[in-house]
PDB file of C-alpha atoms in Angstrom:
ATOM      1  CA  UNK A  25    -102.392-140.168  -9.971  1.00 93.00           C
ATOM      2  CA  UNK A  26    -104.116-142.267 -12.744  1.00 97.00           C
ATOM      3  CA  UNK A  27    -106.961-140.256 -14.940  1.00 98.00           C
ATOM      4  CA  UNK A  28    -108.273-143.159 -17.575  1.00 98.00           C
ATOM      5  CA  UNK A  29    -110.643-141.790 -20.262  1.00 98.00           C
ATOM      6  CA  UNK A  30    -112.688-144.672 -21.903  1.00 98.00           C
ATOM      7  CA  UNK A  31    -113.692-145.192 -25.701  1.00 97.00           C
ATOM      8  CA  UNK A  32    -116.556-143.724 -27.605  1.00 96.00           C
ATOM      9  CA  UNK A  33    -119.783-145.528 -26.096  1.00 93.00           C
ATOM     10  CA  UNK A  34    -117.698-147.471 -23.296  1.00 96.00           C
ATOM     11  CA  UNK A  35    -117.507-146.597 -19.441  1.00 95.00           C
ATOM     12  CA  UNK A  36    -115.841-146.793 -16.395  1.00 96.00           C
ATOM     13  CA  UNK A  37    -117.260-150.482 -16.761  1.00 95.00           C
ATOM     14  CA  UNK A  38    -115.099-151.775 -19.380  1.00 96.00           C
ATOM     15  CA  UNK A  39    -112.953-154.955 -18.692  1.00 96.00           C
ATOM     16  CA  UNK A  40    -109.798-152.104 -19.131  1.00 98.00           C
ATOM     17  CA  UNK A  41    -110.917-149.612 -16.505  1.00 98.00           C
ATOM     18  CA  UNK A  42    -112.006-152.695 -14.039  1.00 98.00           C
ATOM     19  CA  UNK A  43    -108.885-154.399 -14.558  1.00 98.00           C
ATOM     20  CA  UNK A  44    -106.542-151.130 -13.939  1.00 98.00           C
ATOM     21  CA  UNK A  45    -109.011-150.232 -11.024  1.00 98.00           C
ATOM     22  CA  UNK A  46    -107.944-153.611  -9.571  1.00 98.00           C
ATOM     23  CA  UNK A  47    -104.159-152.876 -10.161  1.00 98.00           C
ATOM     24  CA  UNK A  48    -104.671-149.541  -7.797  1.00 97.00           C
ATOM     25  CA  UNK A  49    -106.558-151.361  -5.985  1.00 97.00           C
ATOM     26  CA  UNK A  50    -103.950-153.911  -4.969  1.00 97.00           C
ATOM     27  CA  UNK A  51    -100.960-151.125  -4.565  1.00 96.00           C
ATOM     28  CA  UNK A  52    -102.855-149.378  -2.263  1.00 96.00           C
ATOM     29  CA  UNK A  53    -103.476-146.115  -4.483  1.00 96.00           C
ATOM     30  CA  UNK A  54    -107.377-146.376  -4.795  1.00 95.00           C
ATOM     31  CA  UNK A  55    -106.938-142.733  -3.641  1.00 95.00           C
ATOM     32  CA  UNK A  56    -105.065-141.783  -7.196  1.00 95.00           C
ATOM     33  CA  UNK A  57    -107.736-143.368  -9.639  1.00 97.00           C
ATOM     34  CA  UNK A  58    -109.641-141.324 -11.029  1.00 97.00           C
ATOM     35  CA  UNK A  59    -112.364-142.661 -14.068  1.00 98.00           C
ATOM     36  CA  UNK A  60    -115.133-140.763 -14.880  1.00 98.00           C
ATOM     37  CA  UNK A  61    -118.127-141.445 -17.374  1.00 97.00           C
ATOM     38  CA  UNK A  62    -117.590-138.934 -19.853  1.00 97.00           C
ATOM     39  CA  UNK A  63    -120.086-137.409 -21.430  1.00 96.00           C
ATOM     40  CA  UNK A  64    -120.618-137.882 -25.283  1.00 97.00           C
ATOM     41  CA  UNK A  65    -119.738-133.941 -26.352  1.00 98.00           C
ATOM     42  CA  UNK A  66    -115.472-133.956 -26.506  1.00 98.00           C
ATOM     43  CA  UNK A  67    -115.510-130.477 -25.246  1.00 98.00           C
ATOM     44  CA  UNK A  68    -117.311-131.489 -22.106  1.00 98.00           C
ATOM     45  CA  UNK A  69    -115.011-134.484 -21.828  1.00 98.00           C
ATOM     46  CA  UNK A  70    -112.164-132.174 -22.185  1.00 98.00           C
ATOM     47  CA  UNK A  71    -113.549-129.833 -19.303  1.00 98.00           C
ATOM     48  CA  UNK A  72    -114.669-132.730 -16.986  1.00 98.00           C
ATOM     49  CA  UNK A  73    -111.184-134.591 -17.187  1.00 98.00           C
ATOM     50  CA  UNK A  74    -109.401-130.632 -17.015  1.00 96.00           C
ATOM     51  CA  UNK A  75    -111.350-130.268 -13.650  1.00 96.00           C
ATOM     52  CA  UNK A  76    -111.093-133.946 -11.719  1.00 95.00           C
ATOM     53  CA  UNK A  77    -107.295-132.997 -12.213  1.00 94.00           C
ATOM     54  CA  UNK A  78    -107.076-129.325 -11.583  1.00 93.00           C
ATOM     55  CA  UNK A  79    -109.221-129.981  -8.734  1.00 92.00           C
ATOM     56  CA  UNK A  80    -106.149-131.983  -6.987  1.00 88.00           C
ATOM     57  CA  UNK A  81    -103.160-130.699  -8.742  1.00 86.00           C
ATOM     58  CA  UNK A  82    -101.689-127.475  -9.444  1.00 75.00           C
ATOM     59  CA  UNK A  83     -99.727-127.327 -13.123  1.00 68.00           C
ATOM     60  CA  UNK A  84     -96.284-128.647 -11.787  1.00 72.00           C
ATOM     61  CA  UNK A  85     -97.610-131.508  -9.294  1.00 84.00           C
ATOM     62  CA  UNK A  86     -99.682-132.700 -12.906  1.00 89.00           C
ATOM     63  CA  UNK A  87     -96.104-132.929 -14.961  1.00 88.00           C
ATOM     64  CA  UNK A  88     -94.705-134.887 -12.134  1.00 89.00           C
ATOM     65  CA  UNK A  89     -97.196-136.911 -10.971  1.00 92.00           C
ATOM     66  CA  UNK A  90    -100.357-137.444 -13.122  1.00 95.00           C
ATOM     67  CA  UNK A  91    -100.463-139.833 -16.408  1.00 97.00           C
ATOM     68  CA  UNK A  92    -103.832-140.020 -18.614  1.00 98.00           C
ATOM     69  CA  UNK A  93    -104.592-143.552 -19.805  1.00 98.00           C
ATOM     70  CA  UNK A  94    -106.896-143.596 -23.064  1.00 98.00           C
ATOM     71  CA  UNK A  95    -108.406-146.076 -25.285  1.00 98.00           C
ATOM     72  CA  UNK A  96    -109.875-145.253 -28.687  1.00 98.00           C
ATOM     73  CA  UNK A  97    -111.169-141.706 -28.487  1.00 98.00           C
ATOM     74  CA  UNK A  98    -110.065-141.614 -24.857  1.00 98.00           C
ATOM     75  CA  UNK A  99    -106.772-141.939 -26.343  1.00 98.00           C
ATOM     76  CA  UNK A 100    -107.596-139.086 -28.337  1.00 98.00           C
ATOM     77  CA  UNK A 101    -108.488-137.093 -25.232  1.00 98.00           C
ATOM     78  CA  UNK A 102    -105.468-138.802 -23.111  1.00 98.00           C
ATOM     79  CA  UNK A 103    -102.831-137.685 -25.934  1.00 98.00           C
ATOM     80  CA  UNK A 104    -104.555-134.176 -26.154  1.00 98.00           C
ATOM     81  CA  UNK A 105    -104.228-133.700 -22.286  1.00 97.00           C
ATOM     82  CA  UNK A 106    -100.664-134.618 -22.326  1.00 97.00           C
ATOM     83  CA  UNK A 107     -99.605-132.119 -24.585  1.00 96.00           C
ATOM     84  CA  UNK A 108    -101.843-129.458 -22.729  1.00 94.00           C
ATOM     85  CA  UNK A 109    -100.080-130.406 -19.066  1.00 93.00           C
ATOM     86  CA  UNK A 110     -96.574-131.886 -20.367  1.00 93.00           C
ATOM     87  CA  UNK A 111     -97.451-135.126 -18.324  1.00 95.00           C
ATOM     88  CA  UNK A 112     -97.461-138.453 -19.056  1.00 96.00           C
ATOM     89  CA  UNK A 113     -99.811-140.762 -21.437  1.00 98.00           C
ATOM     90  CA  UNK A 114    -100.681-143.858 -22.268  1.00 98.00           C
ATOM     91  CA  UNK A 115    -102.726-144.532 -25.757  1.00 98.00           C
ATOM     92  CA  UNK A 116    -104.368-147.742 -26.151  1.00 98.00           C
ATOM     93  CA  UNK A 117    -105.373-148.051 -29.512  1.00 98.00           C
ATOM     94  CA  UNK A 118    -106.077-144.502 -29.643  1.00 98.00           C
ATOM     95  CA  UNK A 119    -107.948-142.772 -32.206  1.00 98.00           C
ATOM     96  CA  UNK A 120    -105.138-140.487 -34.711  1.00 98.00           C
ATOM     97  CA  UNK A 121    -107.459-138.790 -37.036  1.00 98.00           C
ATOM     98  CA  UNK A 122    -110.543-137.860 -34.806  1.00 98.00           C
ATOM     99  CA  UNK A 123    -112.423-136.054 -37.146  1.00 98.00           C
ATOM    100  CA  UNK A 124    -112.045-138.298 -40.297  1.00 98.00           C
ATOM    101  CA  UNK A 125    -113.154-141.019 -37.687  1.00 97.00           C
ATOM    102  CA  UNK A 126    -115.561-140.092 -35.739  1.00 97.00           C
ATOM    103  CA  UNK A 127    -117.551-137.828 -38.659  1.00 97.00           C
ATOM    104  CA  UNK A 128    -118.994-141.535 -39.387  1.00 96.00           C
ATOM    105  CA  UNK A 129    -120.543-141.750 -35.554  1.00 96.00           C
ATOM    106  CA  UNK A 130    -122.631-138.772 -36.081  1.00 97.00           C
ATOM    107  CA  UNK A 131    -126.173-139.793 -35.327  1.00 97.00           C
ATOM    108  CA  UNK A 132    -127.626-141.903 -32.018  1.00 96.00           C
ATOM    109  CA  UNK A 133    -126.205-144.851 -30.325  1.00 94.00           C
ATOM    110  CA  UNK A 134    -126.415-146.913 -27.073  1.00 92.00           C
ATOM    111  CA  UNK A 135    -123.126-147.703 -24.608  1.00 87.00           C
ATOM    112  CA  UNK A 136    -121.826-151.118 -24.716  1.00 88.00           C
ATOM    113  CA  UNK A 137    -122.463-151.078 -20.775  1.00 84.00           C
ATOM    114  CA  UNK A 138    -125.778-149.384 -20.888  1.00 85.00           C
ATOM    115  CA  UNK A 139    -129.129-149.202 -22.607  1.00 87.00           C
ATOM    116  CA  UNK A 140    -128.970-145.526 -22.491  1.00 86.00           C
ATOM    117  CA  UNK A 141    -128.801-143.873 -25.753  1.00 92.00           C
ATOM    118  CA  UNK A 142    -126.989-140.946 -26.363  1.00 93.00           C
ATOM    119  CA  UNK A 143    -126.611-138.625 -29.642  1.00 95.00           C
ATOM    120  CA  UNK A 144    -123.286-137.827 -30.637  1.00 97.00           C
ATOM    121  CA  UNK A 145    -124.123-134.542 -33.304  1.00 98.00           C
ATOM    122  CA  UNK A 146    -122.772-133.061 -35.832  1.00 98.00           C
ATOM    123  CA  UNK A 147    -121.167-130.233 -34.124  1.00 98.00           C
ATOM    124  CA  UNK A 148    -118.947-132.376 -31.951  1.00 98.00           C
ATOM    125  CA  UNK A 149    -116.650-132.775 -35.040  1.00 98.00           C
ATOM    126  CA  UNK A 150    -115.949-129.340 -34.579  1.00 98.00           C
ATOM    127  CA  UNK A 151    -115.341-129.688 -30.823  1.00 98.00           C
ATOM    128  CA  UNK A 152    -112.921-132.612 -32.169  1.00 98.00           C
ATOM    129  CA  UNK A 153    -111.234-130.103 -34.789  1.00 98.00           C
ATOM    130  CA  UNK A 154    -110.425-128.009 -31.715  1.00 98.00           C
ATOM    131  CA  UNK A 155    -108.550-130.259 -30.127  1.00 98.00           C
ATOM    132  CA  UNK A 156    -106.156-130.968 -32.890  1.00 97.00           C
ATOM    133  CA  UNK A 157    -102.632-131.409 -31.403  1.00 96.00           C
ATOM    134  CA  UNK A 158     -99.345-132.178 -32.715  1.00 96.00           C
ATOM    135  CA  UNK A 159     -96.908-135.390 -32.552  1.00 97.00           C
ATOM    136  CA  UNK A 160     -95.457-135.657 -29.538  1.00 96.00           C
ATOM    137  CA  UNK A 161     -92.283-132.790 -27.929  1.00 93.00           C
ATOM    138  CA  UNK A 162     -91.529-134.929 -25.556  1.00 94.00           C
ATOM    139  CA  UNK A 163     -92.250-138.742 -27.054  1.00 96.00           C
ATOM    140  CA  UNK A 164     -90.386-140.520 -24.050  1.00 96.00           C
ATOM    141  CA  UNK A 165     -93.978-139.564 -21.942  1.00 96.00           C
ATOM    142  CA  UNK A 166     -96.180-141.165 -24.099  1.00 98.00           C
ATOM    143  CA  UNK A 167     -96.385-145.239 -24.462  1.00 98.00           C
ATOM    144  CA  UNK A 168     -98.269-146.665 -27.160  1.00 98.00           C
ATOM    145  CA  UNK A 169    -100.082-150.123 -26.710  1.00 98.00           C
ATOM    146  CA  UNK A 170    -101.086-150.963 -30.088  1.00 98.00           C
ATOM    147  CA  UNK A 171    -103.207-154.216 -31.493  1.00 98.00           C
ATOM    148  CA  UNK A 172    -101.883-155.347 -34.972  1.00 98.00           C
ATOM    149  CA  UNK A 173    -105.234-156.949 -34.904  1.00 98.00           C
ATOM    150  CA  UNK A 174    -107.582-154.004 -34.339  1.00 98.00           C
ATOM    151  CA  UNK A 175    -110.370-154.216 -36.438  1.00 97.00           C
ATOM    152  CA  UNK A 176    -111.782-150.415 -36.077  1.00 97.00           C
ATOM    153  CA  UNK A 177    -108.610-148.328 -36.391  1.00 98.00           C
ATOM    154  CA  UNK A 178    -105.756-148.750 -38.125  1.00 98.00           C
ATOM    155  CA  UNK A 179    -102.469-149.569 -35.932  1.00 98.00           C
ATOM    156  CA  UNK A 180     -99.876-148.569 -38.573  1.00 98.00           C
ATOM    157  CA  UNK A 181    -101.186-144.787 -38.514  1.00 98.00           C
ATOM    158  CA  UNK A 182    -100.848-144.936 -34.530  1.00 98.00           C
ATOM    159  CA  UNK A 183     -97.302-146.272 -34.519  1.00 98.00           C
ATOM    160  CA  UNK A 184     -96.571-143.930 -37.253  1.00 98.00           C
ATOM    161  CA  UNK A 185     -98.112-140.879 -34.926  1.00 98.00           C
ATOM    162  CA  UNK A 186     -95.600-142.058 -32.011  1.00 98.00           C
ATOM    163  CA  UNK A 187     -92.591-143.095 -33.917  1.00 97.00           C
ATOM    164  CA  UNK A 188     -89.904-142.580 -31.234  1.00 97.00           C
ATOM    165  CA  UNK A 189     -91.969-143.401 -28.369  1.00 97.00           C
ATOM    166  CA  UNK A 190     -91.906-146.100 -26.263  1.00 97.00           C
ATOM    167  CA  UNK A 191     -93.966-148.831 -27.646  1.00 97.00           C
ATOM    168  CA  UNK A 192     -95.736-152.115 -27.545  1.00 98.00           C
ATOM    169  CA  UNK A 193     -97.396-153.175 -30.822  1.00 98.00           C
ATOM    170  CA  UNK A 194     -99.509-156.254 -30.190  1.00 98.00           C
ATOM    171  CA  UNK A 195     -99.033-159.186 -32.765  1.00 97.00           C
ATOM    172  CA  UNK A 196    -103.252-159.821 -32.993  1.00 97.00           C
ATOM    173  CA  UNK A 197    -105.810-158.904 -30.603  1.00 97.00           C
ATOM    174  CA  UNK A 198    -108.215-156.435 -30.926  1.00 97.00           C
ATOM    175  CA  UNK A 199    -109.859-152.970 -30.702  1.00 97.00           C
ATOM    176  CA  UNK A 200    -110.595-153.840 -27.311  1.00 96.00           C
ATOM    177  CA  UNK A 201    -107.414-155.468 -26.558  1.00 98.00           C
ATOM    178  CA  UNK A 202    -109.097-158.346 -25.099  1.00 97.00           C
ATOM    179  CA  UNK A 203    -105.692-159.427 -23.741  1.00 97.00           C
ATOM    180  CA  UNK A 204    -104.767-156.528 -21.997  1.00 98.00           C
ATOM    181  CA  UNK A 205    -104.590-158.078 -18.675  1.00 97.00           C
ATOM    182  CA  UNK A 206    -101.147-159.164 -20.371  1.00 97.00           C
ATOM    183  CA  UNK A 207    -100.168-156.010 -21.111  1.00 97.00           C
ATOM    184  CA  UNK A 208    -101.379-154.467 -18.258  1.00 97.00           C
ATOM    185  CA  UNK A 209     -98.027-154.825 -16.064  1.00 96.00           C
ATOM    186  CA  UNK A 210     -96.078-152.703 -18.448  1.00 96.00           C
ATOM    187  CA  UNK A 211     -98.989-150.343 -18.752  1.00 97.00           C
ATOM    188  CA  UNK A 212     -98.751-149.756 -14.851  1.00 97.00           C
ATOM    189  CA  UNK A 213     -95.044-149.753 -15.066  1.00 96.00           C
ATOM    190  CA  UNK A 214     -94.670-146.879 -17.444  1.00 97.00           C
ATOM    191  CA  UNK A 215     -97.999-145.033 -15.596  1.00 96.00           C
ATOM    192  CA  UNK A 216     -96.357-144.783 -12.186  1.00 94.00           C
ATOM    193  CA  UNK A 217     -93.104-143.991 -13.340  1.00 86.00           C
ATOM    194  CA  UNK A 218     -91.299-147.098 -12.839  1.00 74.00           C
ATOM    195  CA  UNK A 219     -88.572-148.511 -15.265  1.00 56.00           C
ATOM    196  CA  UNK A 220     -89.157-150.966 -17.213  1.00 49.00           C
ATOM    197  CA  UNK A 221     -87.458-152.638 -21.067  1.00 50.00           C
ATOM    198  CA  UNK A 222     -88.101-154.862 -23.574  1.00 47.00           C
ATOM    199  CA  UNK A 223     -90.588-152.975 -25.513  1.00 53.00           C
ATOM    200  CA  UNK A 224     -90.676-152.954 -29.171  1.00 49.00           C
ATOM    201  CA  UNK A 225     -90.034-149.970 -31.473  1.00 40.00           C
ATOM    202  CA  UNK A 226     -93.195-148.902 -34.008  1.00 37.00           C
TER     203      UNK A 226
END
């Protein structure tokens, strides 16, 4: 099963999530995707992606079977979860320092997908604070996809965070990773446990 938590102010409409839905979608495991629109507090986030999984899994079907994708704060979330469950990750361009980064978001905004605004306040730092983790125990169930080129967080304090784990640092591209339909074989490789090599070390 595949949980993938999307980026401050994106959706389950980004050109990742559609592109990974598609990959499920063509192995036959529509069943096992799972990408909800999360809401803009982290703790309720936290609690929404806790339940679509607990709802389905008990603790030792989760280790064996369920990875969290994340991008940007999803990443965040996704690297959080992973250390709550033991399970497997994978951090696209993830947010490191939540609080330092996101204290700068505080105030209203609109999604990239919809005019909606939504008002991220000052008390979800805190909710942020409180879901502080450390580097990974177990770094061979976490794979980092990491732009060189990201031009809203910085790539060497992500491959610093996951030293040791597998790894794909991106010469170029972007926060978005614009070209992840390159990467997106390896992505699904690692997510549904199947071998794969060539990756580079951070």
């Amino acid at each position: 099963m595949i949980l993938y938590l999307h980026g401050f102010r994106s959706s389950p409409q980004s050109a990742k999530a559609r592109q990974l839905a598609q990959a499920m979608r063509e192995r036959g495991l529509e069943h096992n995707w799972l990408c909800p629109q999360l809401p803009a507090s982290p703790a309720r986030a936290i609690a929404l992606a806790r339940g679509l999984i607990e709802n389905r899994c008990d603790g030792l079907q989760i280790q064996r079977s369920v990875t969290v994708i994340g991008s940007s704060l999803g990443g965040y979330y996704a690297a959080y979860l992973a250390s709550l469950w033991n399970c497997r990750a994978v951090l696209l361009n993830p947010v490191i320092h939540a609080v330092r980064d996101l204290a700068t978001q505080v105030g209203t905004h609109t999604q990239f997908h919809s005019p909606e605004p939504f008002v991220f306040l000052p008390e979800y730092i805190d909710e942020l604070a409180e879901l502080a983790f450390d580097r990974p125990s177990r770094p061979e169930n976490h794979f980092l996809l990491a732009a060189s080129g990201d031009e809203v967080l910085d790539w060497r304090e992500m491959a610093q965070w996951y030293a040791g784990c597998p790894s794909r640092i991106i010469n170029g591209s972007d926060h978005g990773i614009s070209d992840f339909e390159q990467w997106l074989p390896e992505v699904m490789a690692f997510a549904l446990h199947h071998p794969f090599s060539n990756l580079n070390a951070p």
